[in-house]
Coordinates of C-alpha atoms in Angstrom, one line a residue:
M1 CA -48.6 96.7 96.2
I2 CA -46.3 93.6 96.3
S3 CA -42.7 94.0 95.2
S4 CA -40.3 91.2 94.1
T5 CA -36.7 91.2 95.3
F6 CA -33.9 88.8 94.3
P7 CA -32.6 86.6 97.0
R8 CA -29.3 87.5 98.6
P9 CA -26.2 85.4 97.8
E10 CA -25.8 84.0 101.2
D11 CA -29.6 82.9 101.0
V12 CA -29.2 80.7 98.0
D13 CA -28.7 77.1 98.6
H14 CA -29.0 73.7 96.8
P15 CA -32.3 71.7 97.8
E16 CA -29.9 68.9 99.0
G17 CA -27.2 71.3 100.2
D18 CA -26.9 69.7 103.7
V19 CA -26.1 66.2 101.9
I20 CA -23.6 68.0 99.5
R21 CA -21.7 69.7 102.2
R22 CA -21.5 66.4 104.3
Q23 CA -20.2 64.5 101.5
V24 CA -17.6 66.9 100.4
E25 CA -16.4 67.8 104.0
F26 CA -16.0 63.9 104.4
Y27 CA -13.6 64.0 101.3
F28 CA -11.4 66.6 103.0
S29 CA -11.8 65.3 106.6
D30 CA -8.9 64.1 108.8
E31 CA -10.4 60.6 108.6
N32 CA -10.6 60.3 104.8
L33 CA -8.0 62.6 103.4
P34 CA -4.8 61.1 104.8
T35 CA -5.4 57.8 103.1
D36 CA -7.1 59.0 99.8
L37 CA -4.2 59.1 97.6
Y38 CA -6.0 60.7 94.6
L39 CA -7.2 63.7 96.6
L40 CA -3.8 63.9 98.2
Q41 CA -2.2 64.3 94.9
C42 CA -4.8 67.0 93.9
C43 CA -4.3 69.3 97.0
N44 CA -0.6 68.2 97.6
G45 CA -1.3 67.0 101.1
R46 CA -0.2 69.4 103.9
E47 CA 0.3 72.4 101.3
N48 CA -3.7 72.5 101.1
V49 CA -3.5 73.5 97.3
P50 CA -7.0 74.5 96.0
V51 CA -8.8 71.6 94.3
S52 CA -11.1 72.1 91.2
I53 CA -14.7 71.8 92.0
S54 CA -15.2 70.4 88.6
R55 CA -13.2 67.5 89.6
I56 CA -15.1 67.2 92.9
C57 CA -18.3 67.2 91.0
G58 CA -17.0 64.4 88.7
F59 CA -16.9 61.9 91.8
K60 CA -19.4 59.2 91.7
K61 CA -21.4 60.2 94.6
M62 CA -21.3 63.9 93.5
R63 CA -22.6 63.4 89.8
P64 CA -26.3 63.4 90.8
Y65 CA -26.2 67.0 92.2
K66 CA -26.8 69.8 89.7
P67 CA -26.8 72.5 88.7
R68 CA -23.0 73.4 89.4
T69 CA -23.8 77.0 90.5
L70 CA -26.1 75.6 93.2
V71 CA -23.5 73.1 94.4
V72 CA -21.0 76.0 94.7
A73 CA -23.5 78.0 96.6
A74 CA -24.0 75.1 98.9
L75 CA -20.4 74.6 99.4
R76 CA -20.1 78.4 100.4
K77 CA -22.0 77.7 103.6
S78 CA -19.6 75.1 104.8
A79 CA -17.7 76.0 107.9
F80 CA -15.0 73.4 107.4
L81 CA -14.1 74.2 103.6
E82 CA -13.3 77.5 101.6
V83 CA -14.5 78.2 98.2
S84 CA -12.7 80.7 95.9
A85 CA -14.2 83.9 94.9
D86 CA -14.7 82.7 91.4
G87 CA -16.3 79.6 92.5
K88 CA -13.8 77.3 90.7
T89 CA -11.8 75.7 93.4
I90 CA -12.1 74.6 97.1
K91 CA -9.8 73.9 100.0
R92 CA -9.6 73.1 103.7
K93 CA -9.8 76.3 105.9
I94 CA -7.2 74.6 108.1
P95 CA -4.6 72.6 106.3
L96 CA -4.0 69.1 107.2
Q97 CA -1.6 68.6 110.0
G98 CA -0.6 65.0 110.5
R99 CA 1.1 62.4 108.2
C100 CA -0.5 61.0 105.1
L101 CA 0.2 58.8 102.1
L102 CA 2.4 61.2 100.5
D103 CA 4.9 60.4 103.3
P104 CA 7.2 57.3 102.8
D105 CA 7.0 56.2 106.5
F106 CA 3.1 56.5 106.9
V107 CA 2.7 52.8 106.8
E108 CA 5.2 51.0 109.0
D109 CA 4.6 47.5 107.6
D110 CA 6.1 47.6 104.1
K111 CA 4.8 44.1 103.4
I112 CA 1.1 45.4 103.9
A113 CA 1.8 48.7 102.1
N114 CA 3.2 47.0 99.0
D115 CA 0.8 44.0 99.0
R116 CA -1.0 44.2 95.6
R117 CA -4.2 42.7 97.2
V118 CA -4.3 46.0 99.1
R119 CA -3.1 48.6 96.9
K120 CA -0.6 49.4 94.1
P121 CA 2.9 50.2 95.5
T122 CA 3.2 53.8 96.0
V123 CA 6.1 55.5 94.3
Y124 CA 7.8 58.3 96.1
P125 CA 7.8 61.3 95.7
V126 CA 4.1 61.4 94.7
P127 CA 3.5 63.9 91.8
Q128 CA 0.8 66.4 92.2
L129 CA -2.2 66.2 89.8
P130 CA -3.0 69.3 87.5
Q131 CA -6.0 71.1 88.7
K132 CA -6.5 73.0 85.3
M133 CA -8.2 71.4 82.2
T134 CA -6.1 70.5 79.4
E135 CA -6.0 73.5 76.8
Y136 CA -6.0 72.6 73.3
P137 CA -5.2 74.6 70.2
Q138 CA -8.1 77.0 69.1
G139 CA -10.3 75.3 67.0
T140 CA -9.4 71.9 68.0
S141 CA -10.7 69.4 70.7
K142 CA -9.3 66.2 72.6
N143 CA -11.1 64.1 69.9
M144 CA -9.5 66.0 66.9
L145 CA -5.9 65.4 68.5
K146 CA -6.3 61.6 68.4
P147 CA -4.8 59.8 65.3
T148 CA -7.0 60.2 62.3
G149 CA -5.2 57.9 59.7
F150 CA -4.1 61.1 57.6
E151 CA -1.1 61.6 59.3
V152 CA 2.1 61.7 56.9
N153 CA 3.8 58.7 58.8
Y154 CA 0.5 56.8 59.2
V155 CA 0.8 53.0 58.4
E156 CA -2.1 50.6 57.8
P157 CA -2.3 48.2 60.5
P158 CA -2.0 44.5 59.9
V159 CA -5.1 42.7 59.2
K160 CA -6.2 39.2 60.6
P161 CA -6.2 36.2 58.3
E162 CA -10.0 36.2 58.2
E163 CA -10.2 39.8 57.5
A164 CA -7.7 39.5 54.7
A165 CA -9.7 36.7 53.1
E166 CA -12.9 38.6 53.4
E167 CA -11.2 41.8 51.6
E168 CA -9.6 39.5 49.0
A169 CA -13.2 38.3 48.1
M170 CA -14.6 42.0 48.1
Y171 CA -11.9 43.3 45.8
H172 CA -11.4 40.1 43.6
P173 CA -10.2 41.2 40.1
D174 CA -13.2 39.4 38.6
K175 CA -15.6 41.9 40.0
D176 CA -16.2 45.1 38.2
F177 CA -14.0 48.1 38.8
I178 CA -16.9 50.4 39.7
D179 CA -18.2 47.8 42.4
R180 CA -14.6 47.5 43.8
M181 CA -14.2 51.3 44.0
E182 CA -17.6 51.8 45.8
L183 CA -16.7 49.4 48.4
A184 CA -13.3 50.9 48.9
M185 CA -14.6 54.4 49.3
Q186 CA -16.8 53.5 52.0
R187 CA -14.4 51.1 53.8
F188 CA -11.8 53.9 53.6
K189 CA -14.1 56.4 55.4
Q190 CA -15.0 53.6 58.1
K191 CA -11.2 53.2 58.9
R192 CA -10.3 56.9 59.0
R193 CA -11.4 59.8 61.4
M194 CA -13.2 61.9 58.9
H195 CA -13.0 65.2 60.4
E196 CA -14.8 68.1 58.6
M197 CA -11.6 69.5 57.1
Y198 CA -10.6 66.0 55.7
A199 CA -14.3 65.0 54.6
H200 CA -14.6 68.3 52.6
V201 CA -11.5 67.6 50.6
F202 CA -12.4 63.9 50.1
N203 CA -15.9 64.8 49.0
K204 CA -14.6 67.3 46.5
L205 CA -12.1 64.7 45.2
M206 CA -14.7 62.4 44.6
R207 CA -16.9 64.7 42.8
F208 CA -14.1 65.7 40.7
G209 CA -13.6 62.3 39.7
G210 CA -17.2 61.7 38.6
V211 CA -18.6 60.2 41.9
E212 CA -22.0 61.1 43.1
S213 CA -22.7 61.6 46.8
S214 CA -26.1 61.5 48.4
P215 CA -27.8 60.4 51.8
R216 CA -27.6 56.6 52.4
M217 CA -30.5 54.5 51.4
Y218 CA -30.7 52.4 54.4
Q219 CA -30.7 55.2 57.2
G220 CA -32.8 53.1 59.6
I221 CA -30.6 50.2 59.8
S222 CA -30.2 48.9 63.3
H223 CA -27.3 47.3 65.0
Q224 CA -29.1 44.0 65.2
E225 CA -29.5 43.9 61.5
M226 CA -25.8 45.0 61.0
R227 CA -24.6 42.0 63.0
E228 CA -26.3 39.6 60.7
M229 CA -24.4 41.3 57.5
D230 CA -20.9 40.6 56.3
A231 CA -18.3 43.4 55.7
E232 CA -19.4 43.9 52.1
Q233 CA -23.2 44.3 52.9
I234 CA -22.5 46.7 55.7
A235 CA -20.2 48.9 53.4
L236 CA -22.9 48.9 50.6
A237 CA -25.7 49.5 53.3
L238 CA -23.8 52.5 54.7
A239 CA -22.4 53.8 51.4
T240 CA -22.9 57.5 50.6
H241 CA -20.8 57.8 47.7
T242 CA -21.8 55.9 44.3
I243 CA -20.5 55.8 40.8
P244 CA -23.3 56.0 38.3
F245 CA -23.6 53.3 35.7
D246 CA -22.9 55.7 32.8
R247 CA -19.1 56.3 34.2
G248 CA -18.3 53.0 32.6
N249 CA -18.6 54.4 29.1
E250 CA -14.9 54.7 28.1
M251 CA -16.1 57.1 25.2
Y252 CA -16.6 59.9 27.9
W253 CA -15.0 58.6 31.1
V254 CA -11.7 57.0 31.5
V255 CA -9.7 56.0 34.6
D256 CA -6.7 58.2 35.2
F257 CA -5.8 58.5 38.8
D258 CA -2.6 60.5 38.1
G259 CA -4.3 62.9 35.6
L260 CA -7.1 63.5 38.1
A261 CA -4.7 64.4 40.9
R262 CA -2.8 66.6 38.8
A263 CA -5.7 68.7 37.7
F264 CA -7.3 68.6 41.1
L265 CA -4.3 69.8 42.8
S266 CA -2.8 72.3 40.3
S267 CA -6.0 73.7 38.8
W268 CA -9.2 73.2 40.6
Y269 CA -8.3 73.3 44.2
P270 CA -6.0 76.5 44.5
A271 CA -8.5 78.5 42.3
N272 CA -11.2 77.7 44.7
Y273 CA -9.5 77.5 48.1
G274 CA -6.4 79.5 47.8
Y275 CA -2.8 78.6 49.1
A276 CA -3.3 78.8 52.8
P277 CA -0.6 76.2 54.4
H278 CA -3.2 74.0 56.2
A279 CA -5.3 73.9 53.2
I280 CA -2.5 72.7 50.9
K281 CA -1.5 70.2 53.5
N282 CA -5.0 68.7 53.7
A283 CA -5.5 68.9 49.9
C284 CA -2.3 66.7 49.3
Q285 CA -2.6 64.4 52.2
V286 CA -6.3 63.2 51.7
P287 CA -5.6 61.9 48.1
R288 CA -2.4 60.6 49.1
S289 CA -4.0 58.5 52.1
F290 CA -6.8 57.2 49.7
Y291 CA -4.4 56.2 47.1
N292 CA -2.3 54.3 49.6
Y293 CA -5.3 52.7 50.8
L294 CA -6.2 51.4 47.3
R295 CA -2.6 50.0 47.0
Y296 CA -2.3 48.5 50.4
H297 CA -5.6 46.5 50.0
N298 CA -4.9 45.8 46.4
V299 CA -8.4 47.2 45.3
C300 CA -7.5 47.8 41.6
P301 CA -4.1 46.2 40.8
E302 CA -4.5 46.8 37.1
Y303 CA -4.0 50.7 37.7
D304 CA -1.2 50.4 40.3
A305 CA 1.2 52.3 37.9
Q306 CA -1.3 55.2 37.8
L307 CA -1.5 55.1 41.8
V308 CA 2.1 55.3 42.2
A309 CA 2.3 58.3 39.7
A310 CA -0.6 60.0 41.7
L311 CA 1.2 59.7 45.0
K312 CA 4.3 61.2 43.4
T313 CA 2.2 64.1 42.2
C314 CA 0.7 64.7 45.6
D315 CA 4.3 65.0 47.0
I316 CA 5.3 67.5 44.3
A317 CA 2.3 69.6 44.9
E318 CA 2.8 69.8 48.7
K319 CA 6.2 71.4 47.8
E320 CA 5.3 73.4 44.8
L321 CA 2.1 75.0 45.8
P322 CA 3.5 77.3 48.5
K323 CA 6.3 78.3 46.0
V324 CA 3.8 79.0 43.4
H325 CA 2.0 81.4 45.9
A326 CA 5.2 83.1 46.8
A327 CA 6.2 83.6 43.2
G328 CA 2.8 84.9 42.2
L329 CA 3.2 87.7 44.8
A330 CA 6.6 88.6 44.0
L331 CA 6.2 88.7 40.2
P332 CA 6.8 90.8 38.0
G333 CA 9.2 92.6 40.2
N334 CA 10.1 96.2 40.7
F335 CA 12.1 96.5 37.4
N336 CA 9.4 95.3 35.1
K337 CA 6.8 97.3 37.1
S338 CA 8.8 100.4 36.6
A339 CA 9.3 99.7 32.8
S340 CA 5.5 99.1 32.6
A341 CA 4.8 102.3 34.3
I342 CA 7.1 104.4 31.9
V343 CA 6.1 102.9 28.6
G344 CA 2.3 103.0 29.3
G345 CA 1.6 99.3 30.5
A346 CA -0.6 98.0 33.2
H347 CA 1.3 99.7 35.9
A348 CA 1.1 103.1 34.3
G349 CA -0.7 105.8 36.3
M350 CA -1.3 103.5 39.3
Y351 CA 0.8 105.8 41.8
V352 CA -1.4 108.0 43.5
G353 CA 0.8 109.0 46.5
D354 CA 1.3 112.5 45.2
R355 CA -2.3 113.6 44.6
S356 CA -3.7 116.3 46.6
W357 CA -6.3 113.9 48.4
A358 CA -3.5 111.3 49.3
E359 CA -2.4 113.1 52.7
E360 CA -5.8 112.8 54.0
V361 CA -6.0 109.0 53.3
K362 CA -2.5 108.5 54.8
K363 CA -3.7 110.0 58.1
E364 CA -6.5 107.3 58.1
G365 CA -3.6 104.6 58.1
V366 CA -3.8 103.7 54.7
K367 CA -0.5 102.7 53.1
I368 CA -1.0 104.6 49.7
D369 CA 2.6 104.8 49.0
E370 CA 2.9 100.9 48.3
I371 CA 0.4 101.2 45.5
G372 CA 2.1 101.8 42.1
V373 CA 5.8 103.3 41.5
R374 CA 6.6 106.8 41.5
N375 CA 7.7 108.2 38.1
E376 CA 11.2 109.3 39.1
E377 CA 11.8 105.9 41.0
A378 CA 10.5 103.9 38.0
R379 CA 12.9 106.0 35.6
I380 CA 15.9 105.4 37.8
K381 CA 15.4 101.7 38.1
F382 CA 14.3 101.1 34.5
M383 CA 17.4 103.2 33.1
T384 CA 19.8 101.4 35.7
G385 CA 18.7 98.2 34.6
V386 CA 19.1 98.7 31.0
A387 CA 22.4 100.4 31.3
I388 CA 23.7 97.5 33.1
M389 CA 22.0 94.5 31.5
G390 CA 21.3 95.8 28.1
S391 CA 23.3 95.7 24.9
D392 CA 25.1 98.6 23.2
E393 CA 22.1 99.1 21.0
Q394 CA 19.7 99.1 24.1
C395 CA 21.9 101.5 25.9
A396 CA 21.9 103.8 23.0
L397 CA 18.1 104.2 23.2
L398 CA 18.4 105.5 26.7
E399 CA 19.5 108.8 25.5
T400 CA 16.1 109.2 23.5
Q401 CA 14.3 108.0 26.5
K402 CA 11.6 106.8 24.2
F403 CA 10.9 103.0 24.2
K404 CA 8.0 102.3 21.8
I405 CA 5.8 99.3 22.4
L406 CA 6.2 97.1 19.5
E407 CA 4.1 94.1 20.6
R408 CA 1.6 93.4 23.5
T409 CA 1.1 89.5 23.9
I410 CA -1.0 87.6 26.6
A411 CA 0.6 84.1 26.6
A412 CA 1.2 81.2 28.9
L413 CA 4.9 80.7 29.9
E414 CA 7.1 78.1 31.3
V415 CA 10.2 78.7 33.1
T416 CA 13.1 76.9 31.3
D417 CA 16.2 78.7 33.0
I418 CA 17.0 81.0 36.0
E419 CA 20.3 82.9 35.9
F420 CA 21.1 84.8 39.1
P421 CA 23.1 88.1 39.1
T422 CA 26.7 87.9 38.6
E423 CA 29.2 89.4 41.2
A424 CA 30.2 92.0 38.7
S425 CA 26.6 93.2 38.3
K426 CA 26.3 93.2 42.0
S427 CA 29.1 95.4 42.6
I428 CA 28.0 98.0 39.9
Y429 CA 24.5 97.9 41.3
E430 CA 26.0 98.6 44.9
E431 CA 27.8 101.7 43.4
Q432 CA 24.6 102.9 41.8
S433 CA 22.7 102.6 44.9
E434 CA 25.1 104.9 46.7
M435 CA 24.5 107.6 43.9
V436 CA 21.0 107.5 44.0
A437 CA 20.5 106.9 48.0
H438 CA 18.9 110.4 48.4
K439 CA 16.1 109.6 45.9
L440 CA 15.2 106.0 46.6
S441 CA 16.0 103.0 48.5
Q442 CA 18.4 100.2 47.6
L443 CA 18.6 99.1 44.1
E444 CA 18.6 95.3 43.6
P445 CA 20.7 93.7 41.0
L446 CA 19.0 91.9 38.1
G447 CA 19.2 88.3 36.9
K448 CA 17.6 86.7 33.8
L449 CA 14.4 84.6 33.7
T450 CA 14.1 82.6 30.6
C451 CA 10.6 81.2 29.5
K452 CA 9.0 79.7 26.7
T453 CA 5.3 79.6 25.5
W454 CA 3.2 76.6 26.2
H455 CA -0.4 75.4 25.9
V456 CA -2.6 73.0 27.7
D457 CA -3.1 70.1 25.1
D458 CA -6.9 70.0 25.9
C459 CA -7.4 73.4 24.5
D460 CA -7.4 71.8 21.1
E461 CA -11.0 70.8 21.6
W462 CA -12.1 74.5 22.0
D463 CA -13.0 77.3 19.7
L464 CA -10.5 80.2 19.7
P465 CA -10.5 83.5 18.0
R466 CA -9.5 83.1 14.3
K467 CA -7.5 86.4 14.2
Q468 CA -5.1 85.3 16.9
Y469 CA -5.3 81.3 16.2
P470 CA -5.8 80.9 12.4
E471 CA -5.7 77.1 12.6
G472 CA -8.3 77.2 15.7
K473 CA -5.8 76.0 18.2
P474 CA -2.7 77.0 19.9
Q475 CA 0.9 76.5 18.5
R476 CA 2.6 73.4 19.3
A477 CA 5.2 73.3 21.9
T478 CA 7.9 72.5 19.3
A479 CA 7.2 76.0 17.8
A480 CA 7.3 77.7 21.1
R481 CA 8.7 81.2 21.3
V482 CA 11.4 82.1 24.0
Y483 CA 11.4 85.2 25.9
E484 CA 14.1 86.5 28.2
F485 CA 13.2 88.9 31.2
W486 CA 15.4 90.8 33.7
V487 CA 14.0 90.1 37.2
E488 CA 15.3 91.1 40.6
E489 CA 17.4 88.4 42.6
S490 CA 14.7 88.0 45.5
V491 CA 12.0 87.5 43.0
L492 CA 14.1 84.7 41.0
K493 CA 14.6 82.9 44.3
E494 CA 10.9 82.3 44.5
C495 CA 10.6 80.9 41.0
F496 CA 11.7 77.3 40.0
F497 CA 12.2 75.3 36.9
S498 CA 9.2 74.3 34.8
M499 CA 6.9 76.8 36.8
K500 CA 3.9 77.9 34.6
M501 CA 2.6 81.5 34.3
D502 CA -0.1 83.4 32.6
A503 CA 1.3 86.8 31.8
T504 CA 1.1 89.9 29.5
I505 CA 4.3 90.6 27.7
L506 CA 5.4 93.9 26.1
T507 CA 8.1 93.8 23.4
L508 CA 9.8 97.4 23.3
Q509 CA 11.9 98.9 20.8
G510 CA 15.4 97.4 20.9
G511 CA 14.3 93.9 21.7
I512 CA 13.5 94.5 25.4
T513 CA 10.9 92.1 26.8
I514 CA 9.0 93.3 29.9
L515 CA 6.7 91.3 32.1
D516 CA 3.8 93.7 32.2
E517 CA 1.5 91.7 34.4
V518 CA 1.5 88.1 35.7
H519 CA -2.2 87.1 36.0
E520 CA -1.5 83.7 37.5
A521 CA 1.4 81.3 38.5
M522 CA 1.0 77.6 38.4
C523 CA 2.7 74.2 39.1
S524 CA 5.0 72.6 37.0
F525 CA 2.5 69.7 36.3
Y526 CA -0.4 72.1 35.6
T527 CA -3.3 70.0 34.1
W528 CA -6.7 71.2 33.1
L529 CA -9.6 68.6 32.8
P530 CA -13.3 69.1 31.7
N531 CA -14.2 67.8 35.0
E532 CA -14.0 71.2 36.3
L533 CA -17.2 72.2 34.3
W534 CA -18.7 69.0 36.3
M535 CA -18.0 70.7 39.5
Q536 CA -20.4 73.4 39.1
R537 CA -24.1 73.0 39.7
K538 CA -25.5 70.9 36.9
P539 CA -26.9 73.4 34.4
K540 CA -30.4 72.7 33.1
E541 CA -31.5 72.5 29.7
V542 CA -33.6 75.3 28.1
K543 CA -36.3 74.3 25.7
W544 CA -38.1 77.1 23.6
L545 CA -41.9 76.5 23.5
K546 CA -43.9 77.2 20.4
K547 CA -45.5 80.2 22.3
G548 CA -42.2 82.0 22.2
L549 CA -41.7 81.5 18.5
P550 CA -43.1 83.5 15.5
G551 CA -46.6 82.0 14.5
G552 CA -46.7 79.9 17.7
D553 CA -49.9 78.1 18.6
D554 CA -51.2 78.7 22.2
D555 CA -53.3 75.7 22.1
E556 CA -50.7 73.3 21.1
D557 CA -48.3 74.9 23.8
G558 CA -51.1 74.5 26.5
A559 CA -51.4 70.7 25.4
E560 CA -47.5 70.3 25.4
Q561 CA -47.5 71.6 29.0
Q562 CA -50.5 69.4 30.0
Q563 CA -48.4 66.3 28.8
G564 CA -45.7 67.2 31.2
G565 CA -43.4 69.6 29.3
N566 CA -41.3 72.0 31.2
E567 CA -38.9 74.6 29.7
F568 CA -36.7 74.1 32.7
D569 CA -36.5 70.2 32.8
D570 CA -33.4 68.5 33.7
E571 CA -31.6 66.7 31.0

């Protein structure tokens, strides 16, 4: 029987171990090290600081020797050098004793020492070079930290006269707008570092605007062929974004840079990618950079006013989208939740912290008390709010403790006024908080949030329920209904003027209006375009064959299929 054994660590060596040890020992020798300024900066001279083996392996004469593990094994056998236990650093066993280039008096003849034909003048004290690799933020690399062209303060570099003349010919106003845009899209991508996070937003923006994307036609183009082309021919050969010819039909497609930016940033992008800070920043900066490129290179001067408006939209969106997210989380506020729980709204019966099984769930770490509002807490908050903010008639209803729901409405709202609590109401709330401190936490003073109903203009084209909309479309903004809600001060701080909401409203007996549930909060410039339907996968047309209809003929159906008919053919 023959048994196999693994070699011991001290027996492992590189096939060219002797050459490797001789070369590295020369680097650290008394003959070379005192005059090797670079290596002296690594080991800091006589301090004998360990040097990274990866740095040593990067030297020209050490690059052919691989793998690194065997190089380290070879260096461990050196009697002159010492390798660290983790195999990452190396140093001399006996530190350097004499003078070296790090000493100002190493070369007595200053003329020779500072002669540019010999070496660059040494600046004392000589700094030590870092031995650890540069650490970059998680998910980034050295290449990703280079300027990309999507920075907020990025400025287009000046172009040479010949390049300016070439671009003027490419974007001449006599050319069709679609041809100019196709060139501009490809040229824009060539002049930017299109990292994945930027390319993703750019591709979605182009798709939202009716631009098709597909692999380029000339994938096998060589550098020699590209040298024989001008800038316009290269851009067309490498283009991956194209605008189909039917986009020029003004009956179905119009050029509206600002409207597209409004719909993309306020409606489609938040609904599909959320409100993460980095996502919002990229979603606003990529269109901003593209629109600035179009203006700087004078691609479409006939739409310059639209581009200016679109740039303002990007700036507004970057400020409002985080506020919209914060307002959506804060609304409708504790008072409205309490009122909803009492009168039987959306928050009624949601609190389960007093159930028999709740204790077992709490032991597992689930914060079940944060779900819903306790009945006692809801009653105190609601009655206190009505007593302080309500009219005499509304306060009189508190004695009956019965607030009947007169109307339940689902409507889109626009914030028209925000009124924060007065000093008088704050003082009253402080007194009430002390009285009920044993039952619940601090009571927060209420302010007023005034809203009016609004609708998206494009909804006029769509069929709506006749019971709710007898005319088949929403009421005009001029006939908007005004609502006044009582909301906590902390929640009011998250709201802003002209903010839009989609909410369920409860009108109670006595004229009290309650924000029962806020389904979605939206920007002040919220816009919806039918382009959102285009973002989905293109649906296929369904064709009913005669076989599936009463009295169908199988023979005719078979003949139709033989002629190339397919019930799931594309349009």
